[in-house]
Short mmCIF file of C-alpha atoms in Angstrom, two decimals:
data_model
loop_
_atom_site.label_atom_id
_atom_site.label_comp_id
_atom_site.label_asym_id
_atom_site.label_seq_id
_atom_site.Cartn_x
_atom_site.Cartn_y
_atom_site.Cartn_z
CA MET A 1 -91.01 -111.36 58.58
CA ALA A 2 -92.16 -114.08 61.06
CA LEU A 3 -93.96 -112.91 64.50
CA THR A 4 -91.66 -114.15 66.65
CA SER A 5 -88.75 -112.22 64.62
CA VAL A 6 -91.50 -108.63 65.47
CA PHE A 7 -91.47 -109.42 68.95
CA ALA A 8 -87.62 -110.09 69.72
CA VAL A 9 -87.02 -106.88 67.60
CA ALA A 10 -89.80 -104.87 69.59
CA CYS A 11 -88.31 -106.60 73.40
CA ALA A 12 -84.54 -105.29 72.10
CA SER A 13 -85.66 -101.77 71.05
CA SER A 14 -86.84 -98.89 73.49
CA ALA A 15 -90.42 -98.63 71.89
CA THR A 16 -92.87 -100.92 71.47
CA THR A 17 -94.65 -101.01 67.81
CA VAL A 18 -98.39 -101.52 68.22
CA ALA A 19 -100.13 -101.01 64.87
CA GLY A 20 -97.75 -99.06 63.44
CA ALA A 21 -97.35 -96.69 66.38
CA ALA A 22 -94.64 -96.06 68.76
CA THR A 23 -94.48 -96.25 72.12
CA PRO A 24 -91.52 -94.65 74.47
CA HIS A 25 -90.69 -97.65 77.61
CA ALA A 26 -89.64 -96.47 80.76
CA THR A 27 -85.58 -96.47 80.88
CA PRO A 28 -84.53 -99.70 82.25
CA ARG A 29 -83.31 -98.75 86.22
CA THR A 30 -79.68 -100.42 87.16
CA ALA A 31 -78.78 -100.61 90.92
CA PRO A 32 -76.23 -97.66 92.15
CA ALA A 33 -72.44 -98.93 91.86
CA SER A 34 -72.38 -99.05 95.56
CA VAL A 35 -75.19 -101.70 95.67
CA SER A 36 -72.35 -104.20 94.05
CA LYS A 37 -69.66 -105.86 95.99
CA PRO A 38 -66.20 -107.60 94.05
CA LEU A 39 -66.27 -110.68 94.11
CA GLU A 40 -63.78 -111.49 96.38
CA ASP A 41 -65.51 -109.18 98.89
CA GLN A 42 -68.77 -111.66 98.70
CA PRO A 43 -68.89 -114.82 100.99
CA SER A 44 -68.10 -118.04 99.83
CA ASN A 45 -69.94 -121.09 99.73
CA ILE A 46 -69.46 -123.60 102.24
CA VAL A 47 -68.62 -126.83 101.37
CA GLU A 48 -68.65 -129.82 104.10
CA ASP A 49 -65.34 -132.00 103.97
CA PHE A 50 -67.02 -134.36 107.30
CA SER A 51 -63.47 -133.16 109.09
CA TYR A 52 -63.45 -133.83 112.44
CA PRO A 53 -63.81 -130.54 114.37
CA GLY A 54 -61.03 -129.83 116.86
CA ALA A 55 -58.98 -132.64 115.90
CA ALA A 56 -56.02 -130.57 116.15
CA GLN A 57 -56.49 -130.20 119.43
CA ILE A 58 -57.90 -134.14 120.08
CA LEU A 59 -54.65 -135.29 118.64
CA ALA A 60 -51.90 -133.02 120.42
CA THR A 61 -54.14 -133.81 123.95
CA ARG A 62 -55.32 -137.16 123.83
CA GLY A 63 -52.65 -138.59 120.62
CA ILE A 64 -55.47 -140.03 119.00
CA THR A 65 -55.92 -138.63 115.17
CA LEU A 66 -59.91 -138.30 114.77
CA LYS A 67 -60.08 -137.54 110.87
CA LYS A 68 -63.47 -137.65 108.88
CA GLY A 69 -67.06 -138.46 109.76
CA ASP A 70 -70.61 -137.78 109.30
CA GLY A 71 -71.06 -136.42 112.67
CA HIS A 72 -73.30 -139.19 114.05
CA ILE A 73 -70.08 -140.93 116.23
CA LEU A 74 -68.97 -138.64 118.43
CA LEU A 75 -65.86 -138.63 120.73
CA VAL A 76 -66.72 -138.35 124.76
CA ASP A 77 -65.59 -139.08 128.20
CA CYS A 78 -65.96 -141.80 129.16
CA VAL A 79 -68.35 -142.59 131.61
CA ALA A 80 -68.15 -145.78 133.97
CA GLY A 81 -71.67 -148.10 133.66
CA ASP A 82 -72.27 -146.15 130.66
CA ALA A 83 -73.13 -149.79 128.71
CA THR A 84 -74.32 -147.08 125.51
CA GLN A 85 -70.76 -145.73 124.58
CA ILE A 86 -68.19 -147.78 122.70
CA VAL A 87 -64.98 -147.91 124.09
CA VAL A 88 -61.29 -148.54 122.58
CA ASP A 89 -58.58 -149.39 124.57
CA ALA A 90 -55.27 -148.91 123.47
CA ARG A 91 -51.46 -149.50 125.08
CA ALA A 92 -49.91 -146.36 126.59
CA ARG A 93 -53.28 -143.86 126.77
CA PRO A 94 -56.42 -144.13 128.80
CA GLN A 95 -59.69 -145.55 127.46
CA THR A 96 -61.18 -144.25 124.50
CA CYS A 97 -65.16 -143.81 124.05
CA PHE A 98 -67.38 -142.65 121.65
CA HIS A 99 -71.30 -142.40 121.27
CA VAL A 100 -73.63 -142.90 118.41
CA THR A 101 -76.17 -140.42 117.87
CA GLY A 102 -78.07 -141.90 114.77
CA PRO A 103 -78.88 -145.40 113.29
CA VAL A 104 -76.06 -145.00 111.30
CA GLY A 105 -72.61 -143.67 111.65
CA ASP A 106 -68.88 -143.52 110.52
CA LEU A 107 -65.69 -142.47 111.53
CA THR A 108 -62.27 -143.00 110.22
CA LEU A 109 -59.68 -142.00 112.91
CA GLN A 110 -56.17 -143.47 114.07
CA ILE A 111 -55.94 -145.13 117.33
CA PRO A 112 -52.29 -146.62 117.40
CA ARG A 113 -51.83 -149.71 119.42
CA THR A 114 -55.65 -150.61 119.48
CA TYR A 115 -55.87 -154.27 121.49
CA ASP A 116 -60.13 -154.02 122.78
CA ILE A 117 -63.33 -152.73 121.98
CA ARG A 118 -67.04 -152.60 123.38
CA GLY A 119 -69.58 -151.95 120.89
CA GLY A 120 -71.54 -150.22 123.79
CA ASP A 121 -75.50 -150.53 122.97
CA ARG A 122 -74.64 -151.21 118.74
CA ASN A 123 -73.30 -153.56 117.01
CA LEU A 124 -70.23 -152.52 114.43
CA THR A 125 -67.40 -153.18 112.60
CA ALA A 126 -64.02 -151.88 113.60
CA THR A 127 -60.99 -151.92 110.71
CA LEU A 128 -57.36 -152.26 112.10
CA THR A 129 -54.01 -151.65 110.07
CA PRO A 130 -51.10 -153.31 111.29
CA GLU A 131 -48.57 -150.43 112.41
CA VAL A 132 -45.32 -152.07 110.66
CA SER A 133 -46.84 -154.02 106.85
CA GLY A 134 -49.77 -156.03 106.22
CA ASP A 135 -53.31 -155.88 104.89
CA ASP A 136 -56.39 -154.48 106.57
CA LYS A 137 -58.40 -156.55 109.11
CA THR A 138 -62.23 -155.86 109.71
CA TYR A 139 -63.98 -156.96 112.86
CA ASP A 140 -67.29 -157.74 113.53
CA VAL A 141 -68.06 -156.21 117.15
CA ALA A 142 -71.13 -157.04 118.99
CA ALA A 143 -72.95 -154.61 121.14
CA GLY A 144 -72.56 -154.86 124.88
CA GLN A 145 -69.87 -157.23 124.36
CA TRP A 146 -65.81 -156.55 124.33
CA THR A 147 -63.44 -157.85 121.71
CA SER A 148 -60.01 -158.89 121.03
CA VAL A 149 -58.54 -156.95 118.44
CA GLY A 150 -55.19 -156.49 116.42
CA GLU A 151 -52.44 -157.41 118.73
CA THR A 152 -54.69 -160.06 121.15
CA ASP A 153 -56.06 -161.48 118.17
CA VAL A 154 -53.22 -161.87 115.68
CA GLY A 155 -49.98 -160.45 116.94
CA GLY A 156 -47.98 -157.17 116.51
CA TYR A 157 -49.03 -153.84 116.81
CA TRP A 158 -52.27 -152.58 115.06
CA ALA A 159 -54.34 -149.35 114.83
CA LEU A 160 -57.79 -148.25 115.14
CA MET A 161 -58.53 -146.65 111.40
CA GLU A 162 -62.34 -146.97 110.83
CA ILE A 163 -65.72 -147.43 113.04
CA ARG A 164 -68.95 -148.04 111.15
CA VAL A 165 -72.07 -148.78 112.52
CA GLY A 166 -75.25 -149.12 110.87
#
């Protein structure tokens, strides 16, 4: 019998054979049944889906949909004179402002009837889609500059769908 086979047999049994003599092993211990939890009682793994926290309440109170992002573009209260904020103008709603917390950022959202965007302290791209039909259009928005988008650029109502920084 090969040495590995002897070793495997020795490990599988409750005794070890050393030079033909049997030496008893201690019985393996098992955890008490009370320590084991049924699978349904154990916490599940957390999976990040990048959904915007509080999105339902924001939709109800502000009429804008914040879908998903990387956490670096945050909805904030607009502060007059704050040149760091991204500012979005849209028909029939107050200005909407965002703050960027990292070198890059991405946020998918929906702000209907957007017509003007200011870049804050960062260059950004803004993607809009027509509210009736047609192809999306992406705009480059320079830091600190207002850019006419959607209806003021090509006519009709457009919804802001994505902001990207970096």
